[in-house]
Amino acid sequence: GLSSLAYRQGMLTLLSNSQGAARKGGGGYAHKLASMSLRAIYAESLHLADFVGTVRVERGALVKQQLEAIEAEMHRRLAKKSSTGSTGSSHPTADDDDVVSLD
């Protein structure tokens, strides 16, 4: 329908914008990811994964590059999280609202 066409146009705009960034050395996209929330990055990766099937090969390479940048950002955050984990709290992995009582 019309919405998927609009969505595709939006993705093409996103891709051509980040293609400019990629040509400047790829730092632009990684920098953009660093400022996004995890949820936004997750949504972005899903969009890109959907998009892979609909783009021509030369665009596909760019999308792959972007997915790799997303993966690198995720690893960076996980590493940061595990290195700062055990300060202050005795249960670094569980937030209060994650705790389930087992009695």
mmCIF file of C-alpha atoms in Angstrom:
data_model
loop_
_atom_site.group_PDB
_atom_site.id
_atom_site.type_symbol
_atom_site.label_atom_id
_atom_site.label_comp_id
_atom_site.label_asym_id
_atom_site.label_seq_id
_atom_site.Cartn_x
_atom_site.Cartn_y
_atom_site.Cartn_z
ATOM 1 C CA GLY A 1 0.000 0.000 0.000
ATOM 2 C CA LEU A 2 0.853 3.670 0.190
ATOM 3 C CA SER A 3 2.328 3.395 3.674
ATOM 4 C CA SER A 4 4.953 0.862 2.616
ATOM 5 C CA LEU A 5 5.866 3.102 -0.325
ATOM 6 C CA ALA A 6 6.272 6.069 2.016
ATOM 7 C CA TYR A 7 8.281 3.873 4.369
ATOM 8 C CA ARG A 8 10.539 2.793 1.518
ATOM 9 C CA GLN A 9 11.044 6.402 0.430
ATOM 10 C CA GLY A 10 11.959 7.276 3.995
ATOM 11 C CA MET A 11 14.476 4.454 4.091
ATOM 12 C CA LEU A 12 15.988 5.575 0.785
ATOM 13 C CA THR A 13 16.385 9.061 2.231
ATOM 14 C CA LEU A 14 17.956 7.602 5.361
ATOM 15 C CA LEU A 15 20.300 5.491 3.251
ATOM 16 C CA SER A 16 21.385 8.314 0.978
ATOM 17 C CA ASN A 17 21.984 10.544 4.001
ATOM 18 C CA SER A 18 24.113 7.933 5.696
ATOM 19 C CA GLN A 19 25.821 7.126 2.407
ATOM 20 C CA GLY A 20 27.234 10.633 2.570
ATOM 21 C CA ALA A 21 28.430 9.912 6.091
ATOM 22 C CA ALA A 22 29.904 6.595 5.001
ATOM 23 C CA ARG A 23 31.853 8.311 2.245
ATOM 24 C CA LYS A 24 33.327 10.673 4.813
ATOM 25 C CA GLY A 25 34.818 7.653 6.548
ATOM 26 C CA GLY A 26 31.860 5.903 8.158
ATOM 27 C CA GLY A 27 32.261 7.779 11.430
ATOM 28 C CA GLY A 28 28.993 9.659 10.983
ATOM 29 C CA TYR A 29 26.745 6.642 11.254
ATOM 30 C CA ALA A 30 28.614 5.171 14.224
ATOM 31 C CA HIS A 31 28.436 8.569 15.915
ATOM 32 C CA LYS A 32 24.687 8.708 15.263
ATOM 33 C CA LEU A 33 24.272 5.246 16.808
ATOM 34 C CA ALA A 34 26.211 6.276 19.904
ATOM 35 C CA SER A 35 23.603 8.953 20.609
ATOM 36 C CA MET A 36 20.582 6.679 20.072
ATOM 37 C CA SER A 37 18.773 4.673 22.740
ATOM 38 C CA LEU A 38 19.068 0.895 22.678
ATOM 39 C CA ARG A 39 15.423 0.660 21.659
ATOM 40 C CA ALA A 40 15.997 3.039 18.745
ATOM 41 C CA ILE A 41 19.054 1.068 17.641
ATOM 42 C CA TYR A 42 17.044 -2.145 17.807
ATOM 43 C CA ALA A 43 14.289 -0.590 15.677
ATOM 44 C CA GLU A 44 16.911 0.673 13.232
ATOM 45 C CA SER A 45 18.442 -2.790 12.899
ATOM 46 C CA LEU A 46 15.008 -4.299 12.213
ATOM 47 C CA HIS A 47 14.331 -1.684 9.533
ATOM 48 C CA LEU A 48 17.686 -2.392 7.914
ATOM 49 C CA ALA A 49 17.138 -6.137 8.054
ATOM 50 C CA ASP A 50 13.752 -5.690 6.345
ATOM 51 C CA PHE A 51 15.327 -3.385 3.845
ATOM 52 C CA VAL A 52 18.121 -5.772 2.823
ATOM 53 C CA GLY A 53 15.712 -7.820 0.737
ATOM 54 C CA THR A 54 14.442 -4.838 -1.244
ATOM 55 C CA VAL A 55 17.605 -3.003 -2.250
ATOM 56 C CA ARG A 56 19.990 -3.428 -5.155
ATOM 57 C CA VAL A 57 23.385 -4.953 -4.508
ATOM 58 C CA GLU A 58 25.368 -1.722 -4.192
ATOM 59 C CA ARG A 59 22.891 -0.437 -1.612
ATOM 60 C CA GLY A 60 22.926 -3.831 0.079
ATOM 61 C CA ALA A 61 26.626 -3.436 0.834
ATOM 62 C CA LEU A 62 25.894 -0.135 2.575
ATOM 63 C CA VAL A 63 23.108 -1.693 4.629
ATOM 64 C CA LYS A 64 25.472 -4.487 5.644
ATOM 65 C CA GLN A 65 28.010 -1.875 6.718
ATOM 66 C CA GLN A 66 25.348 -0.168 8.817
ATOM 67 C CA LEU A 67 24.302 -3.438 10.447
ATOM 68 C CA GLU A 68 27.958 -4.051 11.317
ATOM 69 C CA ALA A 69 28.142 -0.582 12.864
ATOM 70 C CA ILE A 70 25.043 -1.406 14.931
ATOM 71 C CA GLU A 71 26.624 -4.670 16.057
ATOM 72 C CA ALA A 72 29.829 -2.880 17.061
ATOM 73 C CA GLU A 73 27.828 -0.312 19.044
ATOM 74 C CA MET A 74 25.937 -3.093 20.865
ATOM 75 C CA HIS A 75 29.202 -4.822 21.779
ATOM 76 C CA ARG A 76 30.644 -1.521 22.986
ATOM 77 C CA ARG A 77 27.656 -0.921 25.260
ATOM 78 C CA LEU A 78 27.666 -4.457 26.622
ATOM 79 C CA ALA A 79 31.366 -4.187 27.421
ATOM 80 C CA LYS A 80 30.764 -0.866 29.165
ATOM 81 C CA LYS A 81 27.849 -2.331 31.116
ATOM 82 C CA SER A 82 29.786 -5.370 32.347
ATOM 83 C CA SER A 83 32.815 -3.307 33.351
ATOM 84 C CA THR A 84 30.723 -0.921 35.484
ATOM 85 C CA GLY A 85 28.394 -3.656 36.721
ATOM 86 C CA SER A 86 29.176 -4.493 40.323
ATOM 87 C CA THR A 87 29.537 -1.008 41.818
ATOM 88 C CA GLY A 88 27.222 -0.283 44.738
ATOM 89 C CA SER A 89 24.640 -2.994 44.244
ATOM 90 C CA SER A 90 24.819 -6.608 45.330
ATOM 91 C CA HIS A 91 22.663 -7.610 42.351
ATOM 92 C CA PRO A 92 24.139 -5.688 39.432
ATOM 93 C CA THR A 93 22.153 -7.512 36.753
ATOM 94 C CA ALA A 94 18.646 -7.197 38.207
ATOM 95 C CA ASP A 95 16.788 -3.931 38.577
ATOM 96 C CA ASP A 96 14.245 -3.799 41.398
ATOM 97 C CA ASP A 97 11.313 -4.279 39.040
ATOM 98 C CA ASP A 98 12.968 -7.350 37.493
ATOM 99 C CA VAL A 99 13.163 -9.198 40.796
ATOM 100 C CA VAL A 100 10.602 -11.967 41.132
ATOM 101 C CA SER A 101 9.953 -13.410 44.579
ATOM 102 C CA LEU A 102 10.280 -17.178 44.601
ATOM 103 C CA ASP A 103 8.561 -18.051 47.893
#
